[in-house]
Amino acid sequence: MSWEDKEKTMMFKVQAEEANQARDILHQVYKALKEKGYNPINQLVGYLLSGDPAYITSHGNARSLIRRLERDDLLEELVKSYLNKK
């Protein structure tokens, strides 16, 4: 592999089905955190930054749900949603 090949920008693509799954899981986890009295935004940020599932309640199977997805998939969905609303 040449130096030029190593310097090329990598393409990262998520399929539409994966994006829909990430969106659905985020909504379900948000709802479960809210129902338990947590600040869902703070808890989700804690999870996304640390990877520690203890930030997510087990109520409503939320902890199991969020662990089905890679954190980068969740972050991609959040960034896409944020930028599409601007």
PDB file of C-alpha atoms in Angstrom, residues 23-64:
ATOM      1  CA  ARG A  23     -33.595   6.414  16.049  1.00  0.00           C
ATOM      2  CA  ASP A  24     -36.181   4.022  17.484  1.00  0.00           C
ATOM      3  CA  ILE A  25     -33.844   2.825  20.216  1.00  0.00           C
ATOM      4  CA  LEU A  26     -32.904   6.374  21.194  1.00  0.00           C
ATOM      5  CA  HIS A  27     -36.588   7.277  21.526  1.00  0.00           C
ATOM      6  CA  GLN A  28     -37.314   4.204  23.646  1.00  0.00           C
ATOM      7  CA  VAL A  29     -34.318   4.792  25.906  1.00  0.00           C
ATOM      8  CA  TYR A  30     -35.213   8.483  26.260  1.00  0.00           C
ATOM      9  CA  LYS A  31     -38.746   7.525  27.310  1.00  0.00           C
ATOM     10  CA  ALA A  32     -37.517   4.966  29.849  1.00  0.00           C
ATOM     11  CA  LEU A  33     -35.060   7.443  31.392  1.00  0.00           C
ATOM     12  CA  LYS A  34     -37.781  10.104  31.610  1.00  0.00           C
ATOM     13  CA  GLU A  35     -40.209   7.649  33.236  1.00  0.00           C
ATOM     14  CA  LYS A  36     -37.633   6.860  35.923  1.00  0.00           C
ATOM     15  CA  GLY A  37     -37.068  10.558  36.660  1.00  0.00           C
ATOM     16  CA  TYR A  38     -33.626  10.911  35.095  1.00  0.00           C
ATOM     17  CA  ASN A  39     -32.501  13.724  32.827  1.00  0.00           C
ATOM     18  CA  PRO A  40     -32.383  11.713  29.584  1.00  0.00           C
ATOM     19  CA  ILE A  41     -29.997  14.070  27.802  1.00  0.00           C
ATOM     20  CA  ASN A  42     -27.420  13.988  30.594  1.00  0.00           C
ATOM     21  CA  GLN A  43     -27.654  10.212  30.905  1.00  0.00           C
ATOM     22  CA  LEU A  44     -27.326   9.623  27.161  1.00  0.00           C
ATOM     23  CA  VAL A  45     -24.336  11.965  26.935  1.00  0.00           C
ATOM     24  CA  GLY A  46     -22.699  10.126  29.835  1.00  0.00           C
ATOM     25  CA  TYR A  47     -23.223   6.830  28.073  1.00  0.00           C
ATOM     26  CA  LEU A  48     -22.006   8.071  24.698  1.00  0.00           C
ATOM     27  CA  LEU A  49     -18.852   9.608  26.166  1.00  0.00           C
ATOM     28  CA  SER A  50     -17.917   6.779  28.509  1.00  0.00           C
ATOM     29  CA  GLY A  51     -19.486   3.669  27.013  1.00  0.00           C
ATOM     30  CA  ASP A  52     -20.621   2.732  30.516  1.00  0.00           C
ATOM     31  CA  PRO A  53     -24.112   1.199  30.305  1.00  0.00           C
ATOM     32  CA  ALA A  54     -24.723   2.096  33.967  1.00  0.00           C
ATOM     33  CA  TYR A  55     -25.804   5.537  32.709  1.00  0.00           C
ATOM     34  CA  ILE A  56     -28.869   3.870  31.168  1.00  0.00           C
ATOM     35  CA  THR A  57     -31.689   2.486  33.296  1.00  0.00           C
ATOM     36  CA  SER A  58     -32.733  -1.133  32.914  1.00  0.00           C
ATOM     37  CA  HIS A  59     -36.358   0.057  33.093  1.00  0.00           C
ATOM     38  CA  GLY A  60     -38.237  -0.809  29.929  1.00  0.00           C
ATOM     39  CA  ASN A  61     -35.274  -2.916  28.774  1.00  0.00           C
ATOM     40  CA  ALA A  62     -33.506   0.359  27.864  1.00  0.00           C
ATOM     41  CA  ARG A  63     -30.013  -0.789  28.821  1.00  0.00           C
ATOM     42  CA  SER A  64     -30.285  -3.920  26.683  1.00  0.00           C
TER      43      SER A  64
END
